Amino acid sequence: MRIGELASRAGVSVRSVRYYEEQGLLTSTRSPSGQRHYTDGEVERVAFIQRLYAAGLSSRTIAELLPCVDAPSEEHSDSALERMAQERDRLSAHIADLVRTRDALDALMVTARAYREQLGTALAG
Amino acid sequence: MRIGELASRAGVSVRSVRYYEEQGLLTSTRSPSGQRHYTDGEVERVAFIQRLYAAGLSSRTIAELLPCVDAPSEEHSDSALERMAQERDRLSAHIADLVRTRDALDALMVTARAYREQLGTALAG
DNA sequence: CTAAAACCTCACATTGATGTCAGAGGCAAG
DNA sequence: CTTGCCTCTGACATCAATGTGAGGTTTTAG
């Protein structure tokens, strides 16, 4: 498929797909005229890249981890495994932080609702 | 306390504290010479602002929610409550997404480790 | 008193992923 | 062949929080 279809299937912009390639996260075969062509598998790859971006990984970091996805080998596994563990921990901490913040929002909402209830009662009484 | 102490206690930069004030998230009393002074309570407030930033809320959104923290009243509670619920849901979805990504990383690590084990066995055998 | 350290305002720089535009070429349908 | 849509490269714009530096005042410590 060409870049437009890949982008829409993966739910990203065409611009982003080109950017991923520029960052070395994605490769494409080129038609004689220079247009990029992709296989079905690339859709999942692009989606995964998006997930990693959403998780706060930088292009540089993603570039270090993706070879590990493609083919596990000694060279990758050694340094990449450490990096992966490190990112996993960072992600875990971030998740815990977000959960705490969500709890804080919940508490805030409870307070606000309680105030509303009380106000309603006061007006009715 | 002055801005430097507030910043270091809350774990943010002085620059950021000034920025928060500029965005209407924080107020300060000024000494005759114009220096900002804060109460102990502001430390927690700044830390909370940071949490909200980390949760992906914009200055604008935070500005809409903070009055609700200061004092629950009808005006705030009505629109702010809705906004809060909305942000809470967005946050929940984001957390779920991150957890999925973490799981994917875990799976990747398992694969890499398994490869290593197998490699070690192969070399030993 | 003096020097260092902290503060002030203003303004410009940075970062990183993405948007957008321009000008040119490719490809399928009528 | 032409019309319309897709793609190409390259460059500049954007956004938002934060960094950074200049030039000047205030506070604090010796």
Coordinates of C-alpha atoms (C1' of nucleotides) in Angstrom, one line a residue:
Chain A
M1 CA 0.0 0.0 0.0
R2 CA 1.1 3.6 -0.4
I3 CA 1.7 6.1 2.4
G4 CA -1.8 7.5 2.5
E5 CA -3.4 4.2 3.2
L6 CA -0.8 3.2 5.7
A7 CA -1.3 6.5 7.6
S8 CA -5.1 6.3 7.7
R9 CA -5.0 2.6 8.7
A10 CA -2.6 3.3 11.5
G11 CA -4.4 6.4 12.5
V12 CA -1.6 8.9 12.0
S13 CA -0.9 11.6 9.5
V14 CA 1.1 11.1 6.4
R15 CA 3.5 13.7 7.7
S16 CA 4.2 11.6 10.7
V17 CA 4.9 8.5 8.7
R18 CA 7.5 10.3 6.8
Y19 CA 8.9 11.7 10.0
Y20 CA 9.2 8.1 11.4
E21 CA 11.2 7.1 8.4
E22 CA 13.4 10.1 8.8
Q23 CA 14.0 9.0 12.4
G24 CA 14.9 5.5 11.3
L25 CA 11.9 3.9 12.9
L26 CA 10.4 2.7 9.6
T27 CA 11.6 1.6 6.2
S28 CA 9.8 1.6 2.9
T29 CA 10.4 0.1 -0.5
R30 CA 10.2 2.7 -3.2
S31 CA 8.5 2.4 -6.5
P32 CA 10.5 3.3 -9.6
S33 CA 9.0 6.8 -9.4
G34 CA 10.0 7.1 -5.8
Q35 CA 6.7 6.5 -4.0
R36 CA 6.9 4.7 -0.7
H37 CA 5.2 1.3 -0.5
Y38 CA 4.4 -0.7 2.6
T39 CA 3.3 -4.1 3.6
D40 CA 0.3 -4.8 5.9
G41 CA 2.6 -5.5 8.8
E42 CA 3.8 -1.9 8.8
V43 CA 0.4 -0.8 10.0
E44 CA 0.9 -2.5 13.3
R45 CA 4.4 -1.2 13.5
V46 CA 3.3 2.4 13.1
A47 CA 0.6 1.9 15.6
F48 CA 3.2 0.5 18.1
I49 CA 5.4 3.5 17.4
Q50 CA 2.5 5.7 18.3
R51 CA 2.0 3.9 21.6
L52 CA 5.6 4.4 22.5
Y53 CA 5.4 8.1 21.7
A54 CA 2.3 8.3 23.8
A55 CA 4.2 6.6 26.6
G56 CA 6.7 9.4 26.5
L57 CA 9.6 7.8 24.7
S58 CA 11.6 9.9 22.3
S59 CA 12.4 9.0 18.7
R60 CA 15.9 8.3 19.7
T61 CA 14.9 5.8 22.4
I62 CA 12.3 4.2 20.2
A63 CA 15.0 3.8 17.5
E64 CA 17.1 1.9 20.0
L65 CA 14.3 -0.5 21.0
L66 CA 12.7 -1.3 17.7
P67 CA 15.6 -3.4 16.4
C68 CA 14.9 -5.6 19.4
V69 CA 11.3 -6.1 18.0
D70 CA 12.5 -6.9 14.6
A71 CA 15.0 -9.6 15.5
P72 CA 16.4 -10.4 18.9
S73 CA 20.1 -10.7 18.8
E74 CA 23.0 -10.4 21.2
E75 CA 24.1 -7.0 20.1
H76 CA 20.6 -5.5 20.6
S77 CA 19.6 -7.4 23.6
D78 CA 22.5 -6.4 25.7
S79 CA 22.1 -2.6 25.8
A80 CA 18.5 -2.5 24.6
L81 CA 17.3 -4.8 27.4
E82 CA 18.7 -2.4 29.9
R83 CA 17.2 0.6 28.2
M84 CA 13.9 -1.3 28.0
A85 CA 13.9 -2.1 31.7
Q86 CA 14.7 1.5 32.4
E87 CA 11.9 2.8 30.2
R88 CA 9.5 0.3 31.7
D89 CA 10.3 1.6 35.2
R90 CA 9.9 5.2 34.2
L91 CA 6.6 4.3 32.6
S92 CA 5.5 2.5 35.8
A93 CA 6.3 5.5 37.9
H94 CA 4.5 7.7 35.5
I95 CA 1.4 5.5 35.6
A96 CA 1.5 5.5 39.4
D97 CA 1.7 9.3 39.2
L98 CA -1.2 9.6 36.9
V99 CA -3.3 7.3 39.0
R100 CA -2.6 9.5 42.0
T101 CA -3.6 12.6 40.1
R102 CA -6.8 10.9 38.9
D103 CA -7.6 10.1 42.5
A104 CA -7.0 13.7 43.4
L105 CA -9.4 14.7 40.6
D106 CA -11.9 12.2 41.9
A107 CA -11.6 13.6 45.4
L108 CA -12.1 17.1 44.0
M109 CA -15.2 16.0 42.2
V110 CA -16.6 14.4 45.3
T111 CA -16.1 17.6 47.2
A112 CA -17.7 19.7 44.5
R113 CA -20.7 17.3 44.3
A114 CA -21.1 17.3 48.0
Y115 CA -21.2 21.1 48.0
R116 CA -23.9 21.0 45.3
E117 CA -26.0 18.5 47.3
Q118 CA -25.7 20.6 50.4
L119 CA -26.6 23.7 48.4
G120 CA -29.6 22.0 47.0
T121 CA -30.7 20.9 50.4
A122 CA -30.2 24.4 51.8
L123 CA -32.2 26.0 49.0
A124 CA -35.0 23.4 49.5
G125 CA -35.1 23.8 53.2
Chain B
M1 CA 8.9 32.5 51.8
R2 CA 10.4 33.9 48.7
I3 CA 10.2 32.4 45.2
G4 CA 13.5 30.5 45.4
E5 CA 12.5 28.5 48.5
L6 CA 9.0 27.9 47.1
A7 CA 10.5 26.5 43.9
S8 CA 13.0 24.3 45.5
R9 CA 10.4 23.0 48.1
A10 CA 7.9 22.2 45.3
G11 CA 10.6 20.8 43.1
V12 CA 10.2 23.1 40.2
S13 CA 12.2 25.9 38.7
V14 CA 11.9 29.6 39.7
R15 CA 11.1 30.3 36.0
S16 CA 8.1 27.9 36.2
V17 CA 6.7 29.5 39.3
R18 CA 6.7 32.8 37.6
Y19 CA 5.1 31.2 34.6
Y20 CA 2.3 29.7 36.7
E21 CA 1.5 33.1 38.1
E22 CA 1.5 34.6 34.6
Q23 CA -1.0 31.9 33.7
G24 CA -3.2 32.7 36.6
L25 CA -2.6 29.5 38.5
L26 CA -0.9 31.1 41.4
T27 CA -1.0 34.4 43.2
S28 CA 1.7 36.0 45.4
T29 CA 1.8 38.9 47.8
R30 CA 4.5 41.4 46.9
S31 CA 7.0 43.0 49.3
P32 CA 7.3 46.8 49.0
S33 CA 10.3 46.2 46.8
G34 CA 8.3 44.0 44.5
Q35 CA 9.5 40.6 45.5
R36 CA 7.0 37.7 45.6
H37 CA 6.2 36.1 48.9
Y38 CA 4.3 32.9 49.5
T39 CA 2.8 30.9 52.3
D40 CA 3.5 27.3 53.2
G41 CA 0.3 26.3 51.6
E42 CA 1.5 27.4 48.2
V43 CA 4.1 24.6 48.1
E44 CA 1.4 22.0 47.9
R45 CA -0.5 24.0 45.3
V46 CA 2.5 24.3 43.1
A47 CA 3.2 20.6 43.5
F48 CA -0.4 19.9 42.5
I49 CA -0.1 22.1 39.5
Q50 CA 2.9 20.0 38.5
R51 CA 0.9 16.9 38.8
L52 CA -1.8 18.3 36.6
Y53 CA 0.8 19.3 34.0
A54 CA 2.2 15.8 34.1
A55 CA -1.2 14.4 33.6
G56 CA -1.4 16.3 30.3
L57 CA -3.6 19.2 31.3
S58 CA -2.9 22.6 29.8
S59 CA -2.5 25.8 31.7
R60 CA -5.8 26.9 30.4
T61 CA -7.6 23.8 31.7
I62 CA -5.8 23.9 35.0
A63 CA -6.8 27.5 35.4
E64 CA -10.4 26.4 35.0
L65 CA -10.2 23.8 37.6
L66 CA -8.1 25.4 40.3
P67 CA -10.9 27.8 41.5
C68 CA -12.8 24.7 42.3
V69 CA -10.0 23.7 44.6
D70 CA -9.9 27.1 46.3
A71 CA -13.5 27.4 47.1
P72 CA -16.4 25.3 45.8
S73 CA -19.2 27.5 44.6
E74 CA -22.1 27.2 42.2
E75 CA -20.4 29.2 39.5
H76 CA -17.3 27.0 39.4
S77 CA -18.9 23.7 40.2
D78 CA -21.3 23.8 37.3
S79 CA -18.9 24.0 34.3
A80 CA -15.8 23.0 36.1
L81 CA -17.4 19.7 37.3
E82 CA -18.1 18.8 33.8
R83 CA -14.6 19.7 32.7
M84 CA -13.2 17.7 35.6
A85 CA -15.2 14.6 34.7
Q86 CA -14.0 15.0 31.1
E87 CA -10.4 15.3 32.1
R88 CA -10.7 12.4 34.5
D89 CA -12.0 10.2 31.7
R90 CA -9.3 11.3 29.3
L91 CA -6.8 10.5 32.0
S92 CA -8.3 7.1 32.7
A93 CA -8.0 6.3 29.0
H94 CA -4.5 7.5 28.9
I95 CA -3.6 5.4 31.9
A96 CA -5.1 2.3 30.3
D97 CA -3.1 3.0 27.2
L98 CA 0.1 3.3 29.1
V99 CA -0.5 0.1 30.9
R100 CA -1.0 -1.7 27.6
T101 CA 2.2 -0.2 26.4
R102 CA 4.0 -1.3 29.5
D103 CA 2.7 -4.8 29.0
A104 CA 4.0 -4.7 25.4
L105 CA 7.4 -3.7 26.7
D106 CA 7.2 -6.5 29.3
A107 CA 6.4 -9.0 26.6
L108 CA 9.3 -7.7 24.5
M109 CA 11.7 -8.1 27.4
V110 CA 10.5 -11.6 28.0
T111 CA 11.2 -12.4 24.4
A112 CA 14.7 -10.9 24.6
R113 CA 15.5 -12.6 27.8
A114 CA 14.3 -15.9 26.5
Y115 CA 16.5 -15.5 23.5
R116 CA 19.4 -14.8 25.8
E117 CA 18.7 -17.9 27.8
Q118 CA 18.5 -20.0 24.7
L119 CA 21.7 -18.5 23.4
G120 CA 23.5 -19.2 26.6
T121 CA 22.3 -22.8 26.5
A122 CA 23.3 -23.2 22.9
L123 CA 26.8 -21.9 23.6
A124 CA 27.1 -24.1 26.7
G125 CA 25.8 -27.2 24.9
Chain C
dC1 C1' 30.4 48.8 53.7
dT2 C1' 30.8 45.4 50.4
dA3 C1' 30.4 41.3 47.9
dA4 C1' 27.6 37.4 47.0
dA5 C1' 23.3 35.6 46.2
dA6 C1' 18.6 36.1 45.2
dC7 C1' 15.2 38.7 43.0
dC8 C1' 12.9 41.7 39.3
dT9 C1' 11.3 42.3 34.1
dC10 C1' 11.7 41.6 29.4
dA11 C1' 12.7 39.1 25.7
dC12 C1' 14.6 35.6 22.9
dA13 C1' 15.9 30.5 22.4
dT14 C1' 14.9 25.6 22.7
dT15 C1' 12.6 21.2 22.1
dG16 C1' 10.1 17.6 19.3
dA17 C1' 6.4 16.0 17.0
dT18 C1' 3.5 17.7 13.8
dG19 C1' 1.0 21.2 10.5
dT20 C1' 1.3 23.5 6.3
dC21 C1' 2.6 25.3 2.0
dA22 C1' 4.9 25.5 -2.5
dG23 C1' 6.2 23.5 -6.7
dA24 C1' 6.7 19.3 -9.3
dG25 C1' 5.7 14.7 -10.7
dG26 C1' 2.8 10.1 -10.7
dC27 C1' -1.3 7.5 -11.6
dA28 C1' -6.1 6.0 -12.4
dA29 C1' -10.8 7.2 -14.5
dG30 C1' -13.4 9.4 -17.9
Chain D
dC1 C1' -5.4 13.9 -23.1
dT2 C1' -7.2 15.9 -19.1
dT3 C1' -8.9 16.2 -14.6
dG4 C1' -8.3 15.1 -9.9
dC5 C1' -6.2 13.0 -6.3
dC6 C1' -2.0 11.2 -4.3
dT7 C1' 2.8 11.5 -3.6
dC8 C1' 7.5 13.7 -3.6
dT9 C1' 11.1 17.0 -1.3
dG10 C1' 12.2 20.9 1.3
dA11 C1' 11.4 24.5 4.1
dC12 C1' 9.1 27.2 7.4
dA13 C1' 5.4 27.5 11.2
dT14 C1' 3.4 26.0 15.5
dC15 C1' 2.6 25.1 20.4
dA16 C1' 3.6 25.1 25.3
dA17 C1' 6.4 24.8 29.0
dT18 C1' 10.8 25.9 30.2
dG19 C1' 15.8 27.6 29.6
dT20 C1' 18.7 31.4 29.4
dG21 C1' 20.7 35.9 29.4
dA22 C1' 20.9 40.9 30.1
dG23 C1' 20.6 44.7 32.9
dG24 C1' 19.2 46.3 37.2
dT25 C1' 17.5 46.2 42.3
dT26 C1' 17.1 43.9 47.0
dT27 C1' 18.5 41.1 50.6
dT28 C1' 21.8 38.8 53.3
dA29 C1' 26.3 37.5 55.1
dG30 C1' 30.9 38.7 56.4

